[in-house]
GROMACS .gro file of N, CA, C and O in nm:
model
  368
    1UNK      N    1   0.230  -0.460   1.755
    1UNK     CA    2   0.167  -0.386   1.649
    1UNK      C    3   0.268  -0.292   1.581
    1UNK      O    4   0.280  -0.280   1.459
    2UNK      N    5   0.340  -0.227   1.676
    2UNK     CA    6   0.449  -0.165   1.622
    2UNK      C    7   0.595  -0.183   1.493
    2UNK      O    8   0.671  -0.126   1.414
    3UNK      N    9   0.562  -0.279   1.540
    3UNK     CA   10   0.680  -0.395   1.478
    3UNK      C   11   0.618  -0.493   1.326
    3UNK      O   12   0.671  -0.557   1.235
    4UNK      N   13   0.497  -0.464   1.361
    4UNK     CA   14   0.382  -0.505   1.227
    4UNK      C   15   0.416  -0.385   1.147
    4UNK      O   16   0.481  -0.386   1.042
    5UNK      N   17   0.392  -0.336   1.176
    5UNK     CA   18   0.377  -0.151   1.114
    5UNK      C   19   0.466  -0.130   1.019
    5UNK      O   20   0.456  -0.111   0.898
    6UNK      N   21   0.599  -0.138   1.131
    6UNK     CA   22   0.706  -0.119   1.060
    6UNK      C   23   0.756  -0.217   0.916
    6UNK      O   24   0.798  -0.166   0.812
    7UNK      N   25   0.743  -0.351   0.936
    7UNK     CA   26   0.761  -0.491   0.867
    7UNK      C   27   0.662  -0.449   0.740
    7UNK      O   28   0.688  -0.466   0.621
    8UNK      N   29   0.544  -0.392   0.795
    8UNK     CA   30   0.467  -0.374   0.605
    8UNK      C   31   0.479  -0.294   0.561
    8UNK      O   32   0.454  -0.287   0.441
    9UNK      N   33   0.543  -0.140   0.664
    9UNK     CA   34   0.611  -0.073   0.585
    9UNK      C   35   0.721  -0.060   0.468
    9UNK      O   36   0.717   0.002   0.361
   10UNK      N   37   0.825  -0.147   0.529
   10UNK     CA   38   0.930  -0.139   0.453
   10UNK      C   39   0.899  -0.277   0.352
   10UNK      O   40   0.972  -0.316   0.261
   11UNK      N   41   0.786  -0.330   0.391
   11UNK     CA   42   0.764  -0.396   0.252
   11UNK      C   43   0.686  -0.354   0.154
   11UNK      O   44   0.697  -0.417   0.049
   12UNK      N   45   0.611  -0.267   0.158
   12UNK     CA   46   0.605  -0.157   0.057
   12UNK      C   47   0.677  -0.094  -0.045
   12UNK      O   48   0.632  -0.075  -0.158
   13UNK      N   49   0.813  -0.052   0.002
   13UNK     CA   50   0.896   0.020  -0.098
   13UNK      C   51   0.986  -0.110  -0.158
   13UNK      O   52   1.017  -0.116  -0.277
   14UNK      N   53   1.028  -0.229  -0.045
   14UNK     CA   54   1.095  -0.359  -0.144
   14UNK      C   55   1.014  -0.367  -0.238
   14UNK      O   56   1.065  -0.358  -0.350
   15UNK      N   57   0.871  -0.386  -0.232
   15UNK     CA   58   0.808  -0.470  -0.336
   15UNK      C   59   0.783  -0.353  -0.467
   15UNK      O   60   0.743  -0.382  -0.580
   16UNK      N   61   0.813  -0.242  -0.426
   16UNK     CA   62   0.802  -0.162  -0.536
   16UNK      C   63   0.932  -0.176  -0.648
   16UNK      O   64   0.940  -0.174  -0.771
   17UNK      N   65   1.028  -0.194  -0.535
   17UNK     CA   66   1.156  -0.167  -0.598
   17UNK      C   67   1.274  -0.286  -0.657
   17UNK      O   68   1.372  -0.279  -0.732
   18UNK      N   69   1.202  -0.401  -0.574
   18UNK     CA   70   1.236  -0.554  -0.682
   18UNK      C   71   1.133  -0.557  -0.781
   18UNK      O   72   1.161  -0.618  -0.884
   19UNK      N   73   1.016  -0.501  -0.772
   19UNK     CA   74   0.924  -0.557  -0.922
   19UNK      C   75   0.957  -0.477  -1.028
   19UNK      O   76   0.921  -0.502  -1.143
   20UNK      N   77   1.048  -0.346  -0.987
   20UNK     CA   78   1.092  -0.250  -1.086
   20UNK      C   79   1.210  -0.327  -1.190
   20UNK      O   80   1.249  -0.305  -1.305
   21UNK      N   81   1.244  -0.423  -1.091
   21UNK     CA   82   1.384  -0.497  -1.125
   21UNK      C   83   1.332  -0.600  -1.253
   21UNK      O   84   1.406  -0.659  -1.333
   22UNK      N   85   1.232  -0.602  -1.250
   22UNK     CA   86   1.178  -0.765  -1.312
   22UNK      C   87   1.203  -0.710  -1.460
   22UNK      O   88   1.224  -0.594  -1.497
   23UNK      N   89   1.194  -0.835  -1.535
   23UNK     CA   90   1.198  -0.824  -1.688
   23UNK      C   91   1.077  -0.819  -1.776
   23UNK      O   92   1.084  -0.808  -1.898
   24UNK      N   93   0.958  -0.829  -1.702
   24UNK     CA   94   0.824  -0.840  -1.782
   24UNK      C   95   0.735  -0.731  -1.704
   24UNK      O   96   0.783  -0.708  -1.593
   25UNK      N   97   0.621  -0.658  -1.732
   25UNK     CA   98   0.502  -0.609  -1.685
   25UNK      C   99   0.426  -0.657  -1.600
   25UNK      O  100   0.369  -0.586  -1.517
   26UNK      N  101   0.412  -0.787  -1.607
   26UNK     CA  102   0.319  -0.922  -1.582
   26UNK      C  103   0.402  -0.884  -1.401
   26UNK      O  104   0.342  -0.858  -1.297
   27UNK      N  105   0.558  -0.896  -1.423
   27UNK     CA  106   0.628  -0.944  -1.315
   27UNK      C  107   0.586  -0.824  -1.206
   27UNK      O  108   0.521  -0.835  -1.103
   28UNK      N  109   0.650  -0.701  -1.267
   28UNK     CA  110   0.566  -0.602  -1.174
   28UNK      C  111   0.463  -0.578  -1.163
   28UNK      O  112   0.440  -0.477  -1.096
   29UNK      N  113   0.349  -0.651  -1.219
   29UNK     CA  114   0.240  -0.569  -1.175
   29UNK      C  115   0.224  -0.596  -1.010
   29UNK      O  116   0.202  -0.525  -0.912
   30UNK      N  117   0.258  -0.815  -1.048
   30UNK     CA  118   0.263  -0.889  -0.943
   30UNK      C  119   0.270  -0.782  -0.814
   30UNK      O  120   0.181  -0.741  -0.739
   31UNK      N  121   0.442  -0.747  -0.819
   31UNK     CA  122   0.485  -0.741  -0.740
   31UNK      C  123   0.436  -0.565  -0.657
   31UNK      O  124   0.441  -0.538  -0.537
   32UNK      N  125   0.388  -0.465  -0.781
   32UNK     CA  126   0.267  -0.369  -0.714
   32UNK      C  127   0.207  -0.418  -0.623
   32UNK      O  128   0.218  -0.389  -0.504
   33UNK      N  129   0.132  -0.502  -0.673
   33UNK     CA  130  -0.034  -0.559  -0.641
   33UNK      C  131   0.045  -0.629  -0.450
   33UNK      O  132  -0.041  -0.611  -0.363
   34UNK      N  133   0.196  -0.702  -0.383
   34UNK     CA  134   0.207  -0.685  -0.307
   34UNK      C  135   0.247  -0.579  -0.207
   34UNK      O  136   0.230  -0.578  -0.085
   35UNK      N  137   0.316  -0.471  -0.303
   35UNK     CA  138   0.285  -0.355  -0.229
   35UNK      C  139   0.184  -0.302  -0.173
   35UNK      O  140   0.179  -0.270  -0.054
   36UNK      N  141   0.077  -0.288  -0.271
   36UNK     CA  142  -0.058  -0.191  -0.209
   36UNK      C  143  -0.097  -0.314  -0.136
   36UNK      O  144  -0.153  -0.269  -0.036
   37UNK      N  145  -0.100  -0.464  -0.126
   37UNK     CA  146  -0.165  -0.549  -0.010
   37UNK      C  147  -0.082  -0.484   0.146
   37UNK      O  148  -0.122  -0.467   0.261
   38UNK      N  149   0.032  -0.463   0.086
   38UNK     CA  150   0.102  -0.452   0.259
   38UNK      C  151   0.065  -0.276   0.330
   38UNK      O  152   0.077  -0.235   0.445
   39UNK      N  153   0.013  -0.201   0.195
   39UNK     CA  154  -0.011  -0.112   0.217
   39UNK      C  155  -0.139  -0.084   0.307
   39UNK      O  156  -0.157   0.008   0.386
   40UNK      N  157  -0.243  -0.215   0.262
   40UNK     CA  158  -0.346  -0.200   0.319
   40UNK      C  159  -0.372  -0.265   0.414
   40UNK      O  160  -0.488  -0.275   0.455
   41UNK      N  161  -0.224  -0.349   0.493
   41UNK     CA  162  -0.208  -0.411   0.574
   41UNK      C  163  -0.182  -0.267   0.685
   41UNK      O  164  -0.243  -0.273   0.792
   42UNK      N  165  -0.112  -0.167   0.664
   42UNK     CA  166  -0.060  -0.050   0.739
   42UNK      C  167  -0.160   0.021   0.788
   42UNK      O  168  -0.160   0.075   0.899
   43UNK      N  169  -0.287   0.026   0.674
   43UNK     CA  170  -0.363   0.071   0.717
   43UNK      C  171  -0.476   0.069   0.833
   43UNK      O  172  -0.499   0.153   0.920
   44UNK      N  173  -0.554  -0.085   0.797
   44UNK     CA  174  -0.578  -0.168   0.878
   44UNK      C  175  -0.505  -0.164   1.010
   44UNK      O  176  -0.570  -0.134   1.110
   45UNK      N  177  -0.427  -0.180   1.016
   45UNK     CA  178  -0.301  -0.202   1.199
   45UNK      C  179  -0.356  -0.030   1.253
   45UNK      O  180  -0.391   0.001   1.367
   46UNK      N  181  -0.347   0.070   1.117
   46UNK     CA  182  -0.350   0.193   1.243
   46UNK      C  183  -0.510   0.209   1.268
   46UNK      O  184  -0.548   0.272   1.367
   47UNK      N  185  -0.607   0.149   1.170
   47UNK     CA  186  -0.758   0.152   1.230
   47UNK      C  187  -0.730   0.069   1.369
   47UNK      O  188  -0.740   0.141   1.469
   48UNK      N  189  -0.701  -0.050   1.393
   48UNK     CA  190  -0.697  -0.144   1.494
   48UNK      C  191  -0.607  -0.061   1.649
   48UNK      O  192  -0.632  -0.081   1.768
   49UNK      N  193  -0.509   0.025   1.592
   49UNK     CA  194  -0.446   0.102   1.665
   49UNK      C  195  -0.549   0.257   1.686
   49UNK      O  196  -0.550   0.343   1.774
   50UNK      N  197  -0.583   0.249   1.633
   50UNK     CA  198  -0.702   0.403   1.683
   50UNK      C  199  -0.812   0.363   1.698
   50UNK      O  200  -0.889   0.458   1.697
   51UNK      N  201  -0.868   0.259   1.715
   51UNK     CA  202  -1.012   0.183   1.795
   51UNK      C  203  -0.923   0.139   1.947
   51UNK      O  204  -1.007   0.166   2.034
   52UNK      N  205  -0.838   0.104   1.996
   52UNK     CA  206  -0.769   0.086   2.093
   52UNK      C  207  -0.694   0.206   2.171
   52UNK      O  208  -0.610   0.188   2.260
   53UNK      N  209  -0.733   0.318   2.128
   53UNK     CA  210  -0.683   0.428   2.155
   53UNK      C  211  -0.506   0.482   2.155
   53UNK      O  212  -0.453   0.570   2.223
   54UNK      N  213  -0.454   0.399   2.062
   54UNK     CA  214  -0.312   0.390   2.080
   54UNK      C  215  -0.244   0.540   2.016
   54UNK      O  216  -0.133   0.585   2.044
   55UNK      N  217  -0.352   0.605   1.918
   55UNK     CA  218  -0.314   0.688   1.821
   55UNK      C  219  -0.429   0.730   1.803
   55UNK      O  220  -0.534   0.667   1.786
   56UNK      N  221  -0.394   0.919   1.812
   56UNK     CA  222  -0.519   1.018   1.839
   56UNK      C  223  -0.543   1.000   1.639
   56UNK      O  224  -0.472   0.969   1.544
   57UNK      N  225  -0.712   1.051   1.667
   57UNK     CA  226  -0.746   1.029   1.498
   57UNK      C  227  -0.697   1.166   1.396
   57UNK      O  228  -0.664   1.171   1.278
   58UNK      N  229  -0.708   1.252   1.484
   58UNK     CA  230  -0.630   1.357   1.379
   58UNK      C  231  -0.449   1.333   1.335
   58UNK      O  232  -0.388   1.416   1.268
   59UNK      N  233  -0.403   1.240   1.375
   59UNK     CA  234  -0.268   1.172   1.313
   59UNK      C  235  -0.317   1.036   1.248
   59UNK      O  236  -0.249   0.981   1.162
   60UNK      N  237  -0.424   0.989   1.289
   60UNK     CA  238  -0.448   0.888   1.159
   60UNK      C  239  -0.511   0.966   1.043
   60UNK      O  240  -0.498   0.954   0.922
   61UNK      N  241  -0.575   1.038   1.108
   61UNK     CA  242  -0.669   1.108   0.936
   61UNK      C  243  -0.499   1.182   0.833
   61UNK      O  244  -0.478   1.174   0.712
   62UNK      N  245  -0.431   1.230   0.914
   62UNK     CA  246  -0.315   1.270   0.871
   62UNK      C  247  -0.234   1.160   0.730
   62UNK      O  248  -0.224   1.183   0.609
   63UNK      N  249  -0.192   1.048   0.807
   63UNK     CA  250  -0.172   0.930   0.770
   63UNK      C  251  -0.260   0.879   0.636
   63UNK      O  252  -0.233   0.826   0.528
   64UNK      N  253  -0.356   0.915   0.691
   64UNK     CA  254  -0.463   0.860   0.568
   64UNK      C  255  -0.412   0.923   0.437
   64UNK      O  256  -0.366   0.854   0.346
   65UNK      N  257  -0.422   1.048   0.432
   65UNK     CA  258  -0.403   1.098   0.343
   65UNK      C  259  -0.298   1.067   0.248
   65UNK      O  260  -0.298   1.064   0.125
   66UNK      N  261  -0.191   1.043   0.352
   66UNK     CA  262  -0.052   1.003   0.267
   66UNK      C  263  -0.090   0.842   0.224
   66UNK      O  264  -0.086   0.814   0.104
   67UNK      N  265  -0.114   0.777   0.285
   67UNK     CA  266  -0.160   0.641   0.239
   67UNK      C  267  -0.235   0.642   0.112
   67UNK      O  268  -0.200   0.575   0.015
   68UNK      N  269  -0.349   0.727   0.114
   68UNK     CA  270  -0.417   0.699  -0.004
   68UNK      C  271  -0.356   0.790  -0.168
   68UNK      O  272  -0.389   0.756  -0.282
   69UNK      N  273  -0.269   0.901  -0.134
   69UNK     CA  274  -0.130   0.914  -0.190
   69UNK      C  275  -0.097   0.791  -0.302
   69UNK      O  276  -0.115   0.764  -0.421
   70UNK      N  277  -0.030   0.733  -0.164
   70UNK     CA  278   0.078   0.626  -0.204
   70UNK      C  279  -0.022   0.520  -0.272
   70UNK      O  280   0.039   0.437  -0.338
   71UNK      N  281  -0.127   0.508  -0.271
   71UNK     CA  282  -0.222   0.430  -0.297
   71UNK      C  283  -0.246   0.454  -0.451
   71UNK      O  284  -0.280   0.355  -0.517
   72UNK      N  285  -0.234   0.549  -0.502
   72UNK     CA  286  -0.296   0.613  -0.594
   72UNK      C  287  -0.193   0.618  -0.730
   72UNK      O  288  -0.209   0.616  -0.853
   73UNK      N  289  -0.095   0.624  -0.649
   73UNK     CA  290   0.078   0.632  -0.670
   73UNK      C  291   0.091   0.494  -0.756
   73UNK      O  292   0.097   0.469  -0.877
   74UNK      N  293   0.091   0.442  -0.678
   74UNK     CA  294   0.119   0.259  -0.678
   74UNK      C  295   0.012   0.231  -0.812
   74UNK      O  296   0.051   0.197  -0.924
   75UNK      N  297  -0.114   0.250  -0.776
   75UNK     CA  298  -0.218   0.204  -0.924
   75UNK      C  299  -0.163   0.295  -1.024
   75UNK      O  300  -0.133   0.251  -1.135
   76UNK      N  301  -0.151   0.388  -1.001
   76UNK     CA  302  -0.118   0.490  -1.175
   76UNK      C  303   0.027   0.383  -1.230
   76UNK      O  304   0.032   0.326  -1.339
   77UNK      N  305   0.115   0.379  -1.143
   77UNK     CA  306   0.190   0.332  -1.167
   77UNK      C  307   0.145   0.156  -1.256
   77UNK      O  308   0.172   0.121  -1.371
   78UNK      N  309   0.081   0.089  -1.162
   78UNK     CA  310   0.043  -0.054  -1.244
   78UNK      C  311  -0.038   0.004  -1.367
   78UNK      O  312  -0.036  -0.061  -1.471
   79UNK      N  313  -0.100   0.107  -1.360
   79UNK     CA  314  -0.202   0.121  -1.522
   79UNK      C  315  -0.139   0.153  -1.618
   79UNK      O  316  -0.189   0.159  -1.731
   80UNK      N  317   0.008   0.184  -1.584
   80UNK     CA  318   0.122   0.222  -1.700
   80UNK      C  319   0.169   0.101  -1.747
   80UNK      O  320   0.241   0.117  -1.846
   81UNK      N  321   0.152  -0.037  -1.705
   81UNK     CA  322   0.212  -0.133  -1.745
   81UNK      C  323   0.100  -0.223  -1.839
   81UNK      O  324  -0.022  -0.216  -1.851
   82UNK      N  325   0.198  -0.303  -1.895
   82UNK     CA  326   0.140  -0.356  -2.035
   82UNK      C  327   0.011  -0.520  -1.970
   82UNK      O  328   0.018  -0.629  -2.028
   83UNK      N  329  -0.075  -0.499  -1.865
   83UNK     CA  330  -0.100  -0.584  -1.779
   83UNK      C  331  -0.282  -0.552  -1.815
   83UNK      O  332  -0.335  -0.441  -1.803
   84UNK      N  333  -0.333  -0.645  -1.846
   84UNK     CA  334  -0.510  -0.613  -1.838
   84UNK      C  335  -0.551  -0.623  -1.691
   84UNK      O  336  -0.632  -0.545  -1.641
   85UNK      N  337  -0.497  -0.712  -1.630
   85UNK     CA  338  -0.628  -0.767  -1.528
   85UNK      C  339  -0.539  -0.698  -1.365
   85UNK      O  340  -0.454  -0.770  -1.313
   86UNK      N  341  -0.567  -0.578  -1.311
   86UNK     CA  342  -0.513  -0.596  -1.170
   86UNK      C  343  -0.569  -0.567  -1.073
   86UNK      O  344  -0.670  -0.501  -1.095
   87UNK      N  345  -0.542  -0.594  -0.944
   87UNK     CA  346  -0.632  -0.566  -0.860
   87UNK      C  347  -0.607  -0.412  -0.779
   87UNK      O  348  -0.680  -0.366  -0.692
   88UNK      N  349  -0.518  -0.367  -0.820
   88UNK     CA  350  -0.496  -0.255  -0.780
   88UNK      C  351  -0.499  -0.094  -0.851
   88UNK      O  352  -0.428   0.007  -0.842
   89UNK      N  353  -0.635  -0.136  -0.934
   89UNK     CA  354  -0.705   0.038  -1.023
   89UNK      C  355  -0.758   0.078  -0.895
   89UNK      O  356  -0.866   0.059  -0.841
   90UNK      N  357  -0.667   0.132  -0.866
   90UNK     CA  358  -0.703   0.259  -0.677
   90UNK      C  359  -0.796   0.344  -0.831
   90UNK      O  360  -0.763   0.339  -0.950
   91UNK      N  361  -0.914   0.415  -0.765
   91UNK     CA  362  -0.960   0.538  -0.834
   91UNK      C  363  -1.044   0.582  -0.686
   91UNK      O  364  -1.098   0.517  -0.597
   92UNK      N  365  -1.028   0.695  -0.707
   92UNK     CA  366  -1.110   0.810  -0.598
   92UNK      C  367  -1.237   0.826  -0.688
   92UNK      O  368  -1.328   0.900  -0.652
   0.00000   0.00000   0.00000
C-alpha cells in the first residue's frame, strides 16, 4: 500500500507537469483529468489504510484537507483552459 501511495503520488505532479508541456488545452486538460484520477487514487488507499487501522483519522482528516486543496487546485486550473467538457469541475 505504501508503495501504491507513493507511485500515485508522484504521478500527480508528472501529470501536471508533462500536460503543462503539451501544445494544445485539449492536451492538458487530458493530462489534469490524470492527475486528479491518481489523486483520487491517494485518497482512496488512505480510506482503505484507516479502515485497517494503519493510520490514526486525525492524520487522515489532516491529509484530507490538503488533498481536497490540491483537488481544487488542479480543477481551477483545467477551468482556465480553452476545454468545454471535463471531468474534473472539483466545486465545494
Amino acid at each position: 500500500m505504501t508503495s501504491q501511495v507513493k507511485r500515485a503520488s508522484v504521478s500527480i505532479s508528472s501529470n501536471i507537469s508533462e500536460g503543462s508541456g503539451r501544445n494544445s488545452d485539449k492536451d492538458f486538460a487530458h493530462f489534469l483529468e490524470q492527475a486528479y484520477g491518481s489523486l483520487m487514487e491517494v485518497a482512496s488507499l488512505f480510506y482503505l489504510a484507516l479502515d485497517e487501522a494503519y493510520v490514526a483519522e486525525r492524520d487522515v482528516d489532516l491529509l484530507f484537507d490538503d488533498l481536497e486543496k490540491l483537488a481544487a487546485g488542479i480543477a481551477a486550473l483545467n477551468r482556465s483552459l480553452a476545454v468545454k467538457e471535463s471531468k474534473t469541475r472539483f466545486r465545494r
